[in-house]
Amino acid sequence: LTDKRFGVLPEIRDVDEYNRMTRYFSDQWQVIGVNEPAAVLSKSQPGEVYTYRFDWAGQKPLLGIDMAELIGAGHGLEITFVFGPEAVDTLSLFAQAENTGSREALEAAMMSYWALFARTGEPGNGGNPALPVWEPWREAGAKKMILDRAEAGGIHMSSETLSAAQLKQRLLQDRAVGTTRDRCKLYAQLFYYAMTTDFWSD
């Protein structure tokens, strides 16, 4: 999906195709790592399961590379928001913000939520009445907290969810997937060569 400029710097070949493909893997991670487990856990631990989706993609360009497009809200970047931008040396490079005020506001909110959760077992409003209350996962209603910069939707609860069955259905109906072989290959990448094969079907 990328070329290397000067043999080193990654450059996206086709932005639309890149975003279509990376959305599959992002959604797969959310389904297998968050949505499906939360739906099960919340049945035996009602009101005690808290989930989130980190959407921040406010990176500034790096050496002419659009980092917001290339990396976006990449896995693990939220660590630099919870523990500070120098928490993980290599990650801070990928999280340098185009708009530091926006980044700092989200960082402060996330630190507050995590701290209150560590103290009480509930993230609440992070001890800040100006922040929305982080509600637990419910079968009907609130699902997860969306963590993003204000200009891209901000911090808010979402009832949006996606199941493994829904993701499989999207793949089945996606006309942009060229051949049956391409569809099978992508299916295997999403559900066989994944964190678990629980959702794989021959």
Short mmCIF file of C-alpha atoms in Angstrom, two decimals:
data_model
loop_
_atom_site.label_atom_id
_atom_site.label_comp_id
_atom_site.label_asym_id
_atom_site.label_seq_id
_atom_site.Cartn_x
_atom_site.Cartn_y
_atom_site.Cartn_z
CA LEU A 1 0.00 0.00 0.00
CA THR A 2 3.04 2.28 0.23
CA ASP A 3 6.20 3.15 -1.66
CA LYS A 4 9.45 4.32 -0.10
CA ARG A 5 10.59 7.77 -1.03
CA PHE A 6 14.41 7.89 -1.17
CA GLY A 7 14.27 4.21 -0.19
CA VAL A 8 13.23 5.09 3.38
CA LEU A 9 10.22 7.40 3.79
CA PRO A 10 6.84 5.66 3.41
CA GLU A 11 4.46 7.26 0.93
CA ILE A 12 0.88 6.10 0.33
CA ARG A 13 0.26 4.98 -3.24
CA ASP A 14 -3.53 5.37 -3.31
CA VAL A 15 -5.08 7.20 -0.33
CA ASP A 16 -8.62 5.88 -0.92
CA GLU A 17 -7.44 2.26 -1.16
CA TYR A 18 -5.12 2.74 1.82
CA ASN A 19 -7.97 4.07 3.97
CA ARG A 20 -10.36 1.34 2.81
CA MET A 21 -7.88 -1.42 3.70
CA THR A 22 -6.65 0.06 6.96
CA ARG A 23 -10.28 0.53 8.05
CA TYR A 24 -10.77 -3.24 7.80
CA PHE A 25 -7.83 -3.91 10.11
CA SER A 26 -8.75 -1.11 12.49
CA ASP A 27 -12.32 -2.41 12.70
CA GLN A 28 -11.08 -5.98 13.11
CA TRP A 29 -8.94 -4.91 16.07
CA GLN A 30 -11.94 -3.12 17.59
CA VAL A 31 -14.27 -6.09 17.04
CA ILE A 32 -11.96 -8.81 18.34
CA GLY A 33 -10.16 -6.80 21.03
CA VAL A 34 -13.02 -4.65 22.37
CA ASN A 35 -16.59 -5.12 21.11
CA GLU A 36 -17.00 -8.89 21.24
CA PRO A 37 -15.25 -9.32 24.64
CA ALA A 38 -17.13 -6.32 26.13
CA ALA A 39 -20.47 -7.72 25.00
CA VAL A 40 -19.70 -11.00 26.80
CA LEU A 41 -18.07 -9.51 29.91
CA SER A 42 -20.86 -7.00 30.47
CA LYS A 43 -23.34 -9.86 30.88
CA SER A 44 -21.48 -11.22 33.93
CA GLN A 45 -20.14 -7.83 35.09
CA PRO A 46 -22.92 -5.35 34.29
CA GLY A 47 -21.94 -1.74 34.79
CA GLU A 48 -18.26 -2.61 35.25
CA VAL A 49 -16.92 -2.80 31.69
CA TYR A 50 -15.50 0.41 30.20
CA THR A 51 -14.30 0.67 26.62
CA TYR A 52 -12.93 3.41 24.40
CA ARG A 53 -11.88 4.22 20.88
CA PHE A 54 -8.94 6.59 20.46
CA ASP A 55 -9.49 8.62 17.27
CA TRP A 56 -6.92 11.42 17.55
CA ALA A 57 -5.10 12.01 14.27
CA GLY A 58 -3.69 15.50 14.61
CA GLN A 59 -0.05 14.83 13.78
CA LYS A 60 1.96 17.42 11.96
CA PRO A 61 3.75 16.45 8.73
CA LEU A 62 7.17 14.86 9.18
CA LEU A 63 9.73 15.38 6.42
CA GLY A 64 6.90 16.02 3.96
CA ILE A 65 4.95 12.90 4.99
CA ASP A 66 1.31 13.35 5.99
CA MET A 67 1.57 11.56 9.34
CA ALA A 68 -2.12 12.09 10.14
CA GLU A 69 -3.00 10.14 6.98
CA LEU A 70 -0.23 7.53 7.26
CA ILE A 71 -0.40 6.73 11.00
CA GLY A 72 -3.57 8.41 12.24
CA ALA A 73 -4.78 7.05 15.57
CA GLY A 74 -2.34 4.16 15.36
CA HIS A 75 -2.30 1.39 17.97
CA GLY A 76 -0.47 2.44 21.11
CA LEU A 77 -0.41 6.19 20.44
CA GLU A 78 -2.89 6.78 23.26
CA ILE A 79 -0.13 5.77 25.69
CA THR A 80 1.58 9.10 25.06
CA PHE A 81 -1.67 10.87 26.01
CA VAL A 82 -2.20 8.90 29.22
CA PHE A 83 1.39 9.09 30.50
CA GLY A 84 2.70 12.17 28.69
CA PRO A 85 4.39 12.68 25.32
CA GLU A 86 7.78 11.37 26.48
CA ALA A 87 6.36 8.19 28.04
CA VAL A 88 7.52 6.04 25.14
CA ASP A 89 10.40 7.63 23.23
CA THR A 90 9.64 6.15 19.82
CA LEU A 91 5.90 6.88 20.00
CA SER A 92 6.30 10.58 20.79
CA LEU A 93 7.79 11.07 17.31
CA PHE A 94 4.52 9.82 15.77
CA ALA A 95 2.31 11.91 18.06
CA GLN A 96 3.80 15.36 17.52
CA ALA A 97 0.73 17.51 17.17
CA GLU A 98 -0.15 20.00 14.48
CA ASN A 99 -2.26 21.74 17.12
CA THR A 100 -0.63 21.41 20.55
CA GLY A 101 -3.50 23.14 22.37
CA SER A 102 -5.91 20.51 21.11
CA ARG A 103 -3.52 17.71 21.99
CA GLU A 104 -2.89 19.07 25.47
CA ALA A 105 -6.63 19.32 26.19
CA LEU A 106 -7.22 15.69 25.17
CA GLU A 107 -4.12 14.57 27.07
CA ALA A 108 -5.34 16.28 30.27
CA ALA A 109 -8.79 14.69 29.93
CA MET A 110 -7.37 11.21 29.34
CA MET A 111 -5.00 11.50 32.29
CA SER A 112 -7.97 12.51 34.48
CA TYR A 113 -10.15 9.62 33.31
CA TRP A 114 -7.40 7.03 33.79
CA ALA A 115 -6.45 8.39 37.24
CA LEU A 116 -10.02 8.36 38.53
CA PHE A 117 -10.55 4.86 37.13
CA ALA A 118 -7.39 3.68 38.93
CA ARG A 119 -8.59 5.23 42.20
CA THR A 120 -12.26 4.22 42.13
CA GLY A 121 -12.86 1.61 39.41
CA GLU A 122 -15.02 4.11 37.50
CA PRO A 123 -13.65 6.80 35.14
CA GLY A 124 -16.74 9.02 35.66
CA ASN A 125 -16.00 12.54 34.43
CA GLY A 126 -12.34 12.27 35.42
CA GLY A 127 -13.06 14.57 38.34
CA ASN A 128 -13.80 17.41 35.92
CA PRO A 129 -17.47 18.47 35.66
CA ALA A 130 -16.76 19.92 32.21
CA LEU A 131 -15.97 16.45 30.82
CA PRO A 132 -18.66 13.97 29.73
CA VAL A 133 -19.25 11.00 32.03
CA TRP A 134 -17.62 7.82 30.75
CA GLU A 135 -20.44 5.30 31.00
CA PRO A 136 -20.03 1.52 31.17
CA TRP A 137 -20.82 -0.72 28.20
CA ARG A 138 -24.53 -1.45 27.94
CA GLU A 139 -26.25 -3.92 25.64
CA ALA A 140 -28.69 -1.18 24.67
CA GLY A 141 -27.31 2.36 24.77
CA ALA A 142 -23.82 3.49 25.67
CA LYS A 143 -21.01 1.38 24.27
CA LYS A 144 -17.72 3.24 24.33
CA MET A 145 -16.04 6.56 24.95
CA ILE A 146 -14.68 8.24 21.82
CA LEU A 147 -11.48 10.15 22.55
CA ASP A 148 -10.66 12.77 19.94
CA ARG A 149 -9.67 16.42 19.54
CA ALA A 150 -12.44 18.99 19.76
CA GLU A 151 -12.30 19.96 16.07
CA ALA A 152 -12.81 16.32 15.03
CA GLY A 153 -15.76 15.46 17.24
CA GLY A 154 -14.21 15.72 20.70
CA ILE A 155 -14.79 13.45 23.67
CA HIS A 156 -18.21 11.78 23.71
CA MET A 157 -20.01 8.54 24.40
CA SER A 158 -21.10 6.48 21.41
CA SER A 159 -23.68 3.71 21.09
CA GLU A 160 -22.10 2.64 17.80
CA THR A 161 -20.92 -0.95 17.74
CA LEU A 162 -19.64 -3.45 15.21
CA SER A 163 -19.70 -7.23 15.51
CA ALA A 164 -17.59 -9.87 13.80
CA ALA A 165 -20.67 -10.91 11.81
CA GLN A 166 -21.22 -7.33 10.57
CA LEU A 167 -17.57 -6.98 9.56
CA LYS A 168 -17.76 -10.27 7.63
CA GLN A 169 -20.90 -9.06 5.88
CA ARG A 170 -19.14 -5.81 4.84
CA LEU A 171 -16.28 -7.85 3.36
CA LEU A 172 -18.73 -10.10 1.52
CA GLN A 173 -20.48 -7.10 -0.06
CA ASP A 174 -17.40 -4.95 -0.76
CA ARG A 175 -17.26 -4.57 -4.56
CA ALA A 176 -13.83 -2.96 -4.31
CA VAL A 177 -12.30 -6.33 -3.36
CA GLY A 178 -11.15 -7.63 -6.75
CA THR A 179 -11.35 -11.40 -6.91
CA THR A 180 -12.68 -14.25 -4.78
CA ARG A 181 -9.04 -15.08 -3.98
CA ASP A 182 -8.45 -11.50 -2.77
CA ARG A 183 -11.59 -11.73 -0.61
CA CYS A 184 -10.50 -15.05 0.89
CA LYS A 185 -7.01 -13.72 1.56
CA LEU A 186 -8.38 -10.65 3.36
CA TYR A 187 -10.85 -12.84 5.29
CA ALA A 188 -7.96 -15.03 6.47
CA GLN A 189 -5.90 -12.00 7.47
CA LEU A 190 -8.80 -10.59 9.47
CA PHE A 191 -10.09 -13.74 11.17
CA TYR A 192 -7.40 -16.46 11.02
CA TYR A 193 -4.08 -14.65 11.32
CA ALA A 194 -5.53 -12.50 14.09
CA MET A 195 -5.33 -12.26 17.88
CA THR A 196 -7.69 -15.24 18.01
CA THR A 197 -9.32 -17.68 15.61
CA ASP A 198 -12.59 -17.60 17.59
CA PHE A 199 -14.35 -15.88 14.70
CA TRP A 200 -12.80 -17.94 11.89
CA SER A 201 -15.06 -20.15 9.81
CA ASP A 202 -13.82 -22.50 7.08
#
